[in-house]
PDB file of C-alpha atoms in Angstrom:
ATOM      1  CA  MET C   1     117.683  60.440  96.716  1.00 77.00           C
ATOM      2  CA  TRP C   2     119.746  57.307  96.489  1.00 81.00           C
ATOM      3  CA  LEU C   3     123.068  56.393  94.911  1.00 79.00           C
ATOM      4  CA  GLU C   4     123.174  52.874  93.510  1.00 80.00           C
ATOM      5  CA  GLU C   5     126.542  51.193  94.015  1.00 75.00           C
ATOM      6  CA  ASP C   6     127.102  50.959  90.256  1.00 70.00           C
ATOM      7  CA  GLY C   7     126.699  54.721  89.847  1.00 70.00           C
ATOM      8  CA  GLY C   8     123.006  55.293  89.123  1.00 76.00           C
ATOM      9  CA  VAL C   9     121.135  58.054  90.948  1.00 80.00           C
ATOM     10  CA  TRP C  10     117.552  57.291  92.013  1.00 82.00           C
ATOM     11  CA  ALA C  11     114.757  59.164  93.763  1.00 83.00           C
ATOM     12  CA  ASP C  12     111.867  57.897  95.839  1.00 83.00           C
ATOM     13  CA  TYR C  13     108.591  57.969  93.942  1.00 80.00           C
ATOM     14  CA  PRO C  14     105.876  59.204  96.300  1.00 77.00           C
ATOM     15  CA  THR C  15     102.684  57.201  95.994  1.00 75.00           C
ATOM     16  CA  VAL C  16      99.428  57.034  97.917  1.00 68.00           C
ATOM     17  CA  PRO C  17      99.419  54.884  99.920  1.00 70.00           C
ATOM     18  CA  PRO C  18     103.211  55.063 100.436  1.00 71.00           C
ATOM     19  CA  ASP C  19     105.119  52.405  98.574  1.00 78.00           C
ATOM     20  CA  ASP C  20     108.763  51.644  97.929  1.00 85.00           C
ATOM     21  CA  HIS C  21     108.892  52.640  94.268  1.00 86.00           C
ATOM     22  CA  MET C  22     111.880  54.529  92.876  1.00 87.00           C
ATOM     23  CA  LEU C  23     112.737  56.309  89.637  1.00 85.00           C
ATOM     24  CA  PRO C  24     116.163  56.715  88.056  1.00 83.00           C
ATOM     25  CA  LEU C  25     117.338  60.285  87.569  1.00 82.00           C
ATOM     26  CA  VAL C  26     118.454  61.001  84.010  1.00 81.00           C
ATOM     27  CA  TRP C  27     120.237  63.881  82.333  1.00 78.00           C
ATOM     28  CA  ASP C  28     117.826  66.586  81.151  1.00 81.00           C
ATOM     29  CA  GLY C  29     118.548  67.954  77.715  1.00 74.00           C
ATOM     30  CA  ASP C  30     121.801  68.393  75.860  1.00 72.00           C
ATOM     31  CA  ARG C  31     122.760  71.954  76.773  1.00 80.00           C
ATOM     32  CA  PRO C  32     125.059  71.930  79.791  1.00 87.00           C
ATOM     33  CA  VAL C  33     125.580  75.126  81.771  1.00 91.00           C
ATOM     34  CA  SER C  34     128.711  76.236  83.605  1.00 91.00           C
ATOM     35  CA  ARG C  35     128.768  76.292  87.393  1.00 89.00           C
ATOM     36  CA  GLY C  36     129.944  79.901  87.118  1.00 91.00           C
ATOM     37  CA  GLU C  37     126.751  80.816  85.268  1.00 92.00           C
ATOM     38  CA  LEU C  38     124.655  79.073  87.914  1.00 92.00           C
ATOM     39  CA  GLY C  39     126.545  80.969  90.618  1.00 92.00           C
ATOM     40  CA  ALA C  40     125.795  84.254  88.841  1.00 94.00           C
ATOM     41  CA  ARG C  41     122.085  83.293  89.032  1.00 92.00           C
ATOM     42  CA  GLY C  42     122.401  82.820  92.804  1.00 93.00           C
ATOM     43  CA  CYS C  43     122.501  79.033  92.654  1.00 91.00           C
ATOM     44  CA  VAL C  44     124.653  77.334  95.302  1.00 92.00           C
ATOM     45  CA  LEU C  45     125.673  73.729  94.593  1.00 91.00           C
ATOM     46  CA  SER C  46     126.634  71.166  97.237  1.00 89.00           C
ATOM     47  CA  ARG C  47     128.225  67.904  96.099  1.00 88.00           C
ATOM     48  CA  ILE C  48     126.246  64.925  97.361  1.00 85.00           C
ATOM     49  CA  ALA C  49     127.753  61.993  95.448  1.00 81.00           C
ATOM     50  CA  VAL C  50     130.291  60.873  92.869  1.00 80.00           C
ATOM     51  CA  CYS C  51     129.496  58.395  90.068  1.00 75.00           C
ATOM     52  CA  ARG C  52     131.742  56.701  87.545  1.00 69.00           C
ATOM     53  CA  THR C  53     130.932  58.180  84.149  1.00 66.00           C
ATOM     54  CA  ASP C  54     131.057  54.844  82.339  1.00 62.00           C
ATOM     55  CA  LEU C  55     128.265  53.660  84.621  1.00 54.00           C
ATOM     56  CA  VAL C  56     125.956  56.668  84.431  1.00 55.00           C
ATOM     57  CA  THR C  57     125.760  56.396  80.645  1.00 50.00           C
ATOM     58  CA  THR C  58     122.988  53.828  81.018  1.00 50.00           C
ATOM     59  CA  PHE C  59     120.964  56.469  82.853  1.00 53.00           C
ATOM     60  CA  GLY C  60     120.679  58.869  79.945  1.00 56.00           C
ATOM     61  CA  MET C  61     124.036  60.646  79.942  1.00 56.00           C
ATOM     62  CA  PRO C  62     124.530  62.525  76.670  1.00 52.00           C
ATOM     63  CA  GLN C  63     127.227  61.304  74.316  1.00 53.00           C
ATOM     64  CA  VAL C  64     130.303  63.304  75.268  1.00 59.00           C
ATOM     65  CA  ASN C  65     134.032  62.861  75.042  1.00 60.00           C
ATOM     66  CA  GLY C  66     133.852  60.800  78.229  1.00 58.00           C
ATOM     67  CA  SER C  67     137.457  61.552  79.194  1.00 61.00           C
ATOM     68  CA  ALA C  68     136.455  62.231  82.792  1.00 64.00           C
ATOM     69  CA  GLN C  69     136.314  59.073  84.890  1.00 68.00           C
ATOM     70  CA  TYR C  70     133.982  60.453  87.567  1.00 71.00           C
ATOM     71  CA  ALA C  71     130.993  62.773  87.607  1.00 77.00           C
ATOM     72  CA  SER C  72     129.852  64.557  90.733  1.00 83.00           C
ATOM     73  CA  VAL C  73     126.169  64.838  91.615  1.00 85.00           C
ATOM     74  CA  TRP C  74     125.157  68.204  93.037  1.00 88.00           C
ATOM     75  CA  LEU C  75     122.138  69.471  95.010  1.00 87.00           C
ATOM     76  CA  ASP C  76     121.381  73.178  94.640  1.00 88.00           C
ATOM     77  CA  ASN C  77     119.905  75.544  97.208  1.00 87.00           C
ATOM     78  CA  GLU C  78     116.469  75.189  95.576  1.00 84.00           C
ATOM     79  CA  ARG C  79     116.612  71.343  95.724  1.00 81.00           C
ATOM     80  CA  GLY C  80     117.474  70.870  92.060  1.00 85.00           C
ATOM     81  CA  VAL C  81     119.778  67.939  91.260  1.00 86.00           C
ATOM     82  CA  TRP C  82     122.666  68.352  88.811  1.00 88.00           C
ATOM     83  CA  ALA C  83     125.499  66.189  87.482  1.00 85.00           C
ATOM     84  CA  ASP C  84     128.855  67.037  85.970  1.00 85.00           C
ATOM     85  CA  TYR C  85     129.062  66.995  82.187  1.00 82.00           C
ATOM     86  CA  PRO C  86     132.510  65.510  81.542  1.00 75.00           C
ATOM     87  CA  THR C  87     134.560  67.001  78.702  1.00 77.00           C
ATOM     88  CA  ALA C  88     138.189  66.901  77.619  1.00 71.00           C
ATOM     89  CA  ASP C  89     138.622  70.401  79.065  1.00 76.00           C
ATOM     90  CA  PRO C  90     138.057  70.373  82.849  1.00 71.00           C
ATOM     91  CA  THR C  91     138.113  74.195  82.951  1.00 81.00           C
ATOM     92  CA  GLU C  92     134.693  74.217  81.237  1.00 84.00           C
ATOM     93  CA  ASP C  93     133.151  73.103  84.559  1.00 86.00           C
ATOM     94  CA  LEU C  94     129.787  72.133  83.023  1.00 88.00           C
ATOM     95  CA  VAL C  95     126.742  70.556  84.681  1.00 89.00           C
ATOM     96  CA  LEU C  96     123.363  69.257  83.485  1.00 87.00           C
ATOM     97  CA  PRO C  97     120.151  68.988  85.520  1.00 88.00           C
ATOM     98  CA  LEU C  98     118.913  65.538  86.481  1.00 84.00           C
ATOM     99  CA  VAL C  99     115.189  64.761  86.265  1.00 83.00           C
ATOM    100  CA  TRP C 100     113.007  61.769  87.071  1.00 82.00           C
ATOM    101  CA  ALA C 101     112.624  59.193  84.294  1.00 82.00           C
ATOM    102  CA  ARG C 102     108.904  58.756  84.972  1.00 75.00           C
ATOM    103  CA  GLU C 103     108.473  55.784  82.643  1.00 76.00           C
ATOM    104  CA  GLN C 104     111.062  53.727  84.554  1.00 81.00           C
ATOM    105  CA  THR C 105     109.576  53.384  88.038  1.00 85.00           C
ATOM    106  CA  ASP C 106     110.607  50.247  89.899  1.00 87.00           C
ATOM    107  CA  SER C 107     110.234  48.802  93.383  1.00 88.00           C
ATOM    108  CA  ARG C 108     113.297  49.324  95.608  1.00 87.00           C
ATOM    109  CA  SER C 109     112.723  45.908  97.198  1.00 89.00           C
ATOM    110  CA  ASP C 110     112.574  44.272  93.749  1.00 90.00           C
ATOM    111  CA  LEU C 111     115.767  46.061  92.747  1.00 88.00           C
ATOM    112  CA  ALA C 112     117.442  44.921  95.983  1.00 90.00           C
ATOM    113  CA  GLU C 113     116.451  41.326  95.206  1.00 92.00           C
ATOM    114  CA  ARG C 114     118.227  41.746  91.852  1.00 91.00           C
ATOM    115  CA  GLY C 115     121.415  42.822  93.652  1.00 90.00           C
ATOM    116  CA  TYR C 116     121.132  46.607  93.655  1.00 87.00           C
ATOM    117  CA  VAL C 117     122.647  48.248  96.737  1.00 87.00           C
ATOM    118  CA  PHE C 118     121.542  51.796  97.616  1.00 86.00           C
ATOM    119  CA  THR C 119     122.980  54.529  99.836  1.00 83.00           C
ATOM    120  CA  ARG C 120     120.852  57.553 100.719  1.00 84.00           C
ATOM    121  CA  ILE C 121     122.692  60.663  99.519  1.00 80.00           C
ATOM    122  CA  GLY C 122     120.193  63.438 100.196  1.00 72.00           C
ATOM    123  CA  ARG C 123     116.632  64.632 100.279  1.00 71.00           C
ATOM    124  CA  SER C 124     114.800  67.010  97.984  1.00 63.00           C
ATOM    125  CA  LEU C 125     111.473  68.749  98.430  1.00 56.00           C
TER     126      LEU C 125
END
């Protein structure tokens, strides 16, 4: 997984033979779940990155209040990727899963030529 300097989260796209293609990770669905509920299910989240919320909107973030300036990206103990769901009430503590946007694959080297800068933030199985 990669964090793009402008806040996008990307994942390597495994191909045969190996290539340098990547996919953006986008918000999955419109029903956020609380971290407390995930904890009750035995899910343990580890923060792996922080993105500015005004920048992740281009990667499929649902229309929300948007009062939060930053959204954390979380990796769970089963290698699922989640992102904060910012609301006006920080006590809600909501997250949404992130999934690959399969129709948006792009070459990392092509993206780098266009000025994208990536930092590896984790690995998933």
